[in-house]
Short mmCIF file of C-alpha atoms and ligand atoms in Angstrom, two decimals:
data_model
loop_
_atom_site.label_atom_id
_atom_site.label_comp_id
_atom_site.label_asym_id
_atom_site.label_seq_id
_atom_site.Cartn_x
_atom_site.Cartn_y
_atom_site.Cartn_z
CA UNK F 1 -15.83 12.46 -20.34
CA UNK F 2 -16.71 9.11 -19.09
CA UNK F 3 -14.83 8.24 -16.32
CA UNK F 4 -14.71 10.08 -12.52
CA UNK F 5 -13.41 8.75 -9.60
CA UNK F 6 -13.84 10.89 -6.09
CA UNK F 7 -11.41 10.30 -3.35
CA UNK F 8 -13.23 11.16 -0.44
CA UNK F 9 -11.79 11.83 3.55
CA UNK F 10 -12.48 12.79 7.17
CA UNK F 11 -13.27 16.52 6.04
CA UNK F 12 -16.53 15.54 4.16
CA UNK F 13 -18.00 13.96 6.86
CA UNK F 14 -17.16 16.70 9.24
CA UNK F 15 -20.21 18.69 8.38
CA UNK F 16 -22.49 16.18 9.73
CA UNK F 17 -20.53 16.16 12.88
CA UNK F 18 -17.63 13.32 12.60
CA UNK F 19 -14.39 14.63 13.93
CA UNK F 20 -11.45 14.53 11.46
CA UNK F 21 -8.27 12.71 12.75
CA UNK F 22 -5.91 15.55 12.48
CA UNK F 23 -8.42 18.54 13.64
CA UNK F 24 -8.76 19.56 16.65
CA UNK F 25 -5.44 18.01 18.62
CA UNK F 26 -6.08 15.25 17.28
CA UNK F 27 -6.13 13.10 20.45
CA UNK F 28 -8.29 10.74 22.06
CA UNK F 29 -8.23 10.49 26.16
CA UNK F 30 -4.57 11.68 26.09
CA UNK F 31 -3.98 9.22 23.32
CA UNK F 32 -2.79 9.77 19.50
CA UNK F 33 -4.82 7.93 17.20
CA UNK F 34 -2.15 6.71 15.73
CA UNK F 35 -1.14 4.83 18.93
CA UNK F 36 -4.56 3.27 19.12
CA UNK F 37 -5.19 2.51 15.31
CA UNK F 38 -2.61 0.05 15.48
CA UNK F 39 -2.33 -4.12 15.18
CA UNK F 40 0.44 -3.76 17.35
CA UNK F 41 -2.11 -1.91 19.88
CA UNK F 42 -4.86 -4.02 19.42
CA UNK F 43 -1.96 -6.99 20.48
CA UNK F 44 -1.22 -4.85 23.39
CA UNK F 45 -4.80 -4.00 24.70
CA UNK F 46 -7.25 -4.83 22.73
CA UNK F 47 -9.96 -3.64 25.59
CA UNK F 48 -8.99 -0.05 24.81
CA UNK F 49 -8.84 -0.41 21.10
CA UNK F 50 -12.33 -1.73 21.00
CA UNK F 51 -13.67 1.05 23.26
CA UNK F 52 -12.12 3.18 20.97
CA UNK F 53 -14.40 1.83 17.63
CA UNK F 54 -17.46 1.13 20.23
CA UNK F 55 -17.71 4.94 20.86
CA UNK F 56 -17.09 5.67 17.35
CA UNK F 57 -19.72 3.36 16.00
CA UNK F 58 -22.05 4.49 18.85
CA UNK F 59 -21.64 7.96 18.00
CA UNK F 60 -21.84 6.94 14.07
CA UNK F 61 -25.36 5.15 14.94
CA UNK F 62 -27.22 7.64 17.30
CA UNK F 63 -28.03 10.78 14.79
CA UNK F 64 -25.30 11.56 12.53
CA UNK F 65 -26.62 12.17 8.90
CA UNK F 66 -25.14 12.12 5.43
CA UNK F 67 -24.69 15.86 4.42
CA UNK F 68 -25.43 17.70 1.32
CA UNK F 69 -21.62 16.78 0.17
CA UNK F 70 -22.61 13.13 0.39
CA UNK F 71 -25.77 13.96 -1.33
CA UNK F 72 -24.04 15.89 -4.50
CA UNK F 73 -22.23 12.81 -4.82
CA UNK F 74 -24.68 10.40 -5.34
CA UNK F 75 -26.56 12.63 -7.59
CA UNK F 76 -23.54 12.51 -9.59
CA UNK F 77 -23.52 8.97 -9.89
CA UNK F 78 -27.13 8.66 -10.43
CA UNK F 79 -27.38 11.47 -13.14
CA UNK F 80 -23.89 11.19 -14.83
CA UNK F 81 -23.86 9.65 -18.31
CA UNK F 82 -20.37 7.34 -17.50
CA UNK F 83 -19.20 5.92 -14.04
CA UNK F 84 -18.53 6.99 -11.09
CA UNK F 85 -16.43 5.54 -8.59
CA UNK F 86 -16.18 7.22 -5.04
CA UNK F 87 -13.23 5.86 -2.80
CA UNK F 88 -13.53 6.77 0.58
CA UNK F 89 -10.60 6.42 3.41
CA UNK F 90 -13.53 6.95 5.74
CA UNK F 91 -14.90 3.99 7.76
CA UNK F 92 -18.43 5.20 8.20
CA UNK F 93 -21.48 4.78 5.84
CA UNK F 94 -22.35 8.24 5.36
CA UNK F 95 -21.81 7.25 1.29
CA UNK F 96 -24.21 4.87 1.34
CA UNK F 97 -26.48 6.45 3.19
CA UNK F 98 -26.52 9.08 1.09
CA UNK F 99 -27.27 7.34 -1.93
CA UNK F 100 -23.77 6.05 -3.28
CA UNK F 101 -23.73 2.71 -4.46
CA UNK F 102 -20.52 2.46 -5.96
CA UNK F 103 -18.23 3.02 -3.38
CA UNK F 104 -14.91 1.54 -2.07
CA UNK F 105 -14.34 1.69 1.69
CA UNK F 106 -10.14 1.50 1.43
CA UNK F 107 -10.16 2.12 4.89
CA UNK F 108 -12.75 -1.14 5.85
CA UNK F 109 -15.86 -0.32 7.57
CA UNK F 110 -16.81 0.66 11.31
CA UNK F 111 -20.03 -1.19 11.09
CA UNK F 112 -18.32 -4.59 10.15
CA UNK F 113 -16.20 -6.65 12.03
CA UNK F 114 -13.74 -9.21 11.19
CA UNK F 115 -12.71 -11.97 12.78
CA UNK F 116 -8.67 -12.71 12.77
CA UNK F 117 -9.42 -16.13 12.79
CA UNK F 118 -11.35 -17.63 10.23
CA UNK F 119 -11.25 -14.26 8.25
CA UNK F 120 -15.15 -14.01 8.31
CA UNK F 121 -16.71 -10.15 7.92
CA UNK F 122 -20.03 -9.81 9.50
CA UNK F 123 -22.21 -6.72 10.03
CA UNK F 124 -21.53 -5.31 13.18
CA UNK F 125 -23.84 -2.70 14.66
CA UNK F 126 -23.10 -3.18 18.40
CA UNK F 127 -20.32 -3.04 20.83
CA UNK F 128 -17.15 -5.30 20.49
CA UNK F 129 -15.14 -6.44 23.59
CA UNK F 130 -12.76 -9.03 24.32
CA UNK F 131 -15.80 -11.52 24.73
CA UNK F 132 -17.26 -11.57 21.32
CA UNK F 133 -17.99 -14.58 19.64
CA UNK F 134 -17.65 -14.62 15.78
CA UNK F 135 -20.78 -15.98 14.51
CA UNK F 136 -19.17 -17.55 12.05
CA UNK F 137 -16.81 -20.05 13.75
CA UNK F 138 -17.80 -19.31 17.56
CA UNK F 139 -14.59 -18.55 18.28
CA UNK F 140 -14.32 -16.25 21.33
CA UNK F 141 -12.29 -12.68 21.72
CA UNK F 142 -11.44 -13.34 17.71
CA UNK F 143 -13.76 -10.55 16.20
CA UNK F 144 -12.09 -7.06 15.42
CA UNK F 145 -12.94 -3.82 13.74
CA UNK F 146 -13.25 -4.21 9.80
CA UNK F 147 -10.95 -1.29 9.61
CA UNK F 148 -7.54 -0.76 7.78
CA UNK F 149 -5.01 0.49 10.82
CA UNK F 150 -1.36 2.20 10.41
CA UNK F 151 0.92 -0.59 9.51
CA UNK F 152 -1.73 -2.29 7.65
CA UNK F 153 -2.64 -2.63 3.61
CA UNK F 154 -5.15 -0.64 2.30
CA UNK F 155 -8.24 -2.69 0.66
CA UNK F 156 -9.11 -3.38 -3.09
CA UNK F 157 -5.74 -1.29 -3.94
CA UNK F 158 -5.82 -3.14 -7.67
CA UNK F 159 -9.35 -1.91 -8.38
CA UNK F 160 -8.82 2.18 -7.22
CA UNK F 161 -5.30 1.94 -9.79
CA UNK F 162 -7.07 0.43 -12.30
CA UNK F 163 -10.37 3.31 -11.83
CA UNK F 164 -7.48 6.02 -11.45
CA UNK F 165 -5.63 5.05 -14.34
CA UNK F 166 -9.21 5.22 -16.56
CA UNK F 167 -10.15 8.31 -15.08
CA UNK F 168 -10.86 11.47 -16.56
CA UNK F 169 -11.55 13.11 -13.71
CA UNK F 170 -10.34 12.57 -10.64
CA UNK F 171 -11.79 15.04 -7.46
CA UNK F 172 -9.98 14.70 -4.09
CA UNK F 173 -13.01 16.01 -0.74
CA UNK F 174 -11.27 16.50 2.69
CA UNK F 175 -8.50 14.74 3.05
CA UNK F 176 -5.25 16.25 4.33
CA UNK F 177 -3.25 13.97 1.95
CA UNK F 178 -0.84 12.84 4.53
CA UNK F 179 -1.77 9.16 4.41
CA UNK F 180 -0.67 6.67 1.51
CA UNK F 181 -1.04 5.23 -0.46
CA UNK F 182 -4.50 7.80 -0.92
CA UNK F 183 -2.20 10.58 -1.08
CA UNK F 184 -1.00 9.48 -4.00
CA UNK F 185 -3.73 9.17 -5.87
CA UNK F 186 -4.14 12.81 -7.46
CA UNK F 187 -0.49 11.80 -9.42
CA UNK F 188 -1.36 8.15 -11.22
CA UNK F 189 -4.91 9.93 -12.18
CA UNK F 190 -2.53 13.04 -13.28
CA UNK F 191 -0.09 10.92 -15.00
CA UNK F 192 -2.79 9.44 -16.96
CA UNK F 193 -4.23 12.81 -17.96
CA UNK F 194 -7.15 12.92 -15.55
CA UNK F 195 -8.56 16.63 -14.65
CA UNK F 196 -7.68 16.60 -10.80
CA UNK F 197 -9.44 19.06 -8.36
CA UNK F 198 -9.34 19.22 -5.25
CA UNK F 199 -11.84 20.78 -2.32
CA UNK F 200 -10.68 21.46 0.90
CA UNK F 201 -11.07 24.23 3.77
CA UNK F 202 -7.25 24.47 4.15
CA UNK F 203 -4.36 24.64 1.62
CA UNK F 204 -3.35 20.55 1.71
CA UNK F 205 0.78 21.37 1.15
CA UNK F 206 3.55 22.61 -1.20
CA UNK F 207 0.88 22.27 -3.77
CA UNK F 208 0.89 21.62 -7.42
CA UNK F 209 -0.58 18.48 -7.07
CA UNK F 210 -3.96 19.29 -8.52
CA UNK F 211 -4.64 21.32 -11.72
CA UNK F 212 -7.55 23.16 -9.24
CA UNK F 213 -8.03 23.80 -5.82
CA UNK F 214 -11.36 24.95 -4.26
CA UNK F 215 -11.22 26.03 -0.50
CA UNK F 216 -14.38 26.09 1.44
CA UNK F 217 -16.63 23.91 3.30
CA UNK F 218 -17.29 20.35 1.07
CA UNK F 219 -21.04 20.65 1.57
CA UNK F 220 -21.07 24.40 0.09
CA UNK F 221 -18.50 23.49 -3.01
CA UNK F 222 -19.55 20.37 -3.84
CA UNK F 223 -23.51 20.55 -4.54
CA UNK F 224 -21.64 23.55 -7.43
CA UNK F 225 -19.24 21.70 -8.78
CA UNK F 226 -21.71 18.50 -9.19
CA UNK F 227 -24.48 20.99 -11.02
CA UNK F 228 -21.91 22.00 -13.36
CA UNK F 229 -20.14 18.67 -14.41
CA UNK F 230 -24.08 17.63 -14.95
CA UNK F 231 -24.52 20.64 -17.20
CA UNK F 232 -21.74 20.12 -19.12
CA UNK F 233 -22.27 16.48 -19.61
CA UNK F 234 -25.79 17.08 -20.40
N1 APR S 1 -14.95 20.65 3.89
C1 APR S 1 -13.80 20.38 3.21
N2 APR S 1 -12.66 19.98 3.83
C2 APR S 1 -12.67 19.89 5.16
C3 APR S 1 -13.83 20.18 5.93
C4 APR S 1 -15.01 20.58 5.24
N3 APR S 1 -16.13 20.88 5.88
N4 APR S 1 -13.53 19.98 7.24
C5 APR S 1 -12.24 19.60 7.28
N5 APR S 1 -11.71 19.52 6.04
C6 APR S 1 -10.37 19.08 5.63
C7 APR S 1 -9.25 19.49 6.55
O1 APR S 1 -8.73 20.76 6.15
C8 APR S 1 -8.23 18.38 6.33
O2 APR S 1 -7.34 18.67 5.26
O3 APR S 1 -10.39 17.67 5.68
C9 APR S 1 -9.08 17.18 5.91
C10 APR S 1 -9.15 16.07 6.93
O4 APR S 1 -7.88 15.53 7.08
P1 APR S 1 -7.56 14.30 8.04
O5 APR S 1 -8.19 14.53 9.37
O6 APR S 1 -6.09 14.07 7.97
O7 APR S 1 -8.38 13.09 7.36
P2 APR S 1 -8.00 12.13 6.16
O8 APR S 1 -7.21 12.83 5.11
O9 APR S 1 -9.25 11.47 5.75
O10 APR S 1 -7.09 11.07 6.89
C11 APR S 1 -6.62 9.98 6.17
O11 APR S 1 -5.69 8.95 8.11
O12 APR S 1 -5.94 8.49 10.37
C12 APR S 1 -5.99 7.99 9.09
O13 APR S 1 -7.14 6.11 8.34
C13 APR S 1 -7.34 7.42 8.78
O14 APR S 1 -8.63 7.55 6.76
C14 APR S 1 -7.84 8.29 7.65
C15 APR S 1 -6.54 8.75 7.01
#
């Protein structure tokens, strides 16, 4: 086996306190997120749409940790003889934090922004409003979120195919599979004879998607399954 590609979601960063989007009513001060994670919204009111990421990356910056899912995972790519290639939908940095290097945010990044008019993406660890200058091209109110909304297309698409089509393995962590083009994932890896296995607390659908299905809390599962791919591969 040389080849593994992890398609990570909201449920893995649950357990260090990140609310998924489709837990819990899944609204935000009366509104969906899908009303809010929207260019069309951001065109509308862009004031509420910031607040929106400001209290996210707030929230993202004052004590939430990687957890021992995120941990697992880096171990894997540190100690695996092959590559590893973890593709989050998630926007924070949990990966990275936890040790991942090779990582693909499809989903963009809460601590970048990007500015709609000259295209720059800067670090962004502080509050955006409707005042923000890009510091690339001083342009005023241009800067937005780094982040991939409903509507929009998902970000280094060509790479992920080309990983999922190599892959021998292909694990799916706490994601509801309801968005695409991530949702799809677990059948190009299939269809190109990848192992698929999936962890999640809930059954994800009709099923038959992945060869394996491991219910249970990522944090619990995953430090397991990571230990025995290493012994195997050893
Ligand atoms: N361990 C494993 N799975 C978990 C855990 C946990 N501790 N906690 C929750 N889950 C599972 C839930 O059962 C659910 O299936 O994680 C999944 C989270 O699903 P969603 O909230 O739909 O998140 P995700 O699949 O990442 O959403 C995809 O939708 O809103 C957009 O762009 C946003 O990237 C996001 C995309």
């Amino acid at each position: 086996m040389r080849n593994i590609v992890v398609l990570t979601g909201a449920g893995i960063s649950a357990e260090s306190g990140i609310e998924t989007f489709r837990g819990a009513g899944g609204l935000w001060e009366g509104h969906a997120v899908e009303d809010v994670a929207t260019p069309e919204a951001f065109a509308r009111d862009p004031g509420l749409v910031h607040q929106f990421y400001n209290l996210r990356r707030q929230q993202l910056l004052a004590g939430i940790e990687p957890n021992p899912a995120h941990v697992a995972l880096a171990r894997l790519e540190r100690e695996f003889d092959g590559e590893v290639l973890v593709v989050t939908q998630n926007i924070d940095d949990l990966h990275e934090r936890g040790g991942s290097e090779n990582v693909i945010h499809m989903h963009g990044e809460l601590l970048k922004s990007r500015c709609v008019s000259c295209g720059e993406v800067s670090e962004c660890r502080h509050d955006l409003t409707v005042a923000s200058e890009c510091p690339r091209c001083h342009a005023v109110g241009t800067p937005r979120p780094h982040v991939v909304w409903f509507g929009e297309i998902p970000l280094r698409l060509p790479e992920i195919e080309r990983a999922l089509i190599a892959a021998d393995l292909f694990i799916a962590v706490g994601t509801s599979g309801r968005v695409y083009p991530a949702a799809g994932f677990v059948r190009l890896a299939r269809a190109h004879e990848a192992r698929t296995i999936e962890i999640n607390l809930e059954e994800t659908g009709p099923g038959g998607a992945f060869q394996e299905s491991r219910r249970g809390r990522a944090g619990e599962i995953l430090p397991d399954l990571v230990g025995s791919i290493l012994a195997r591969d050893a």
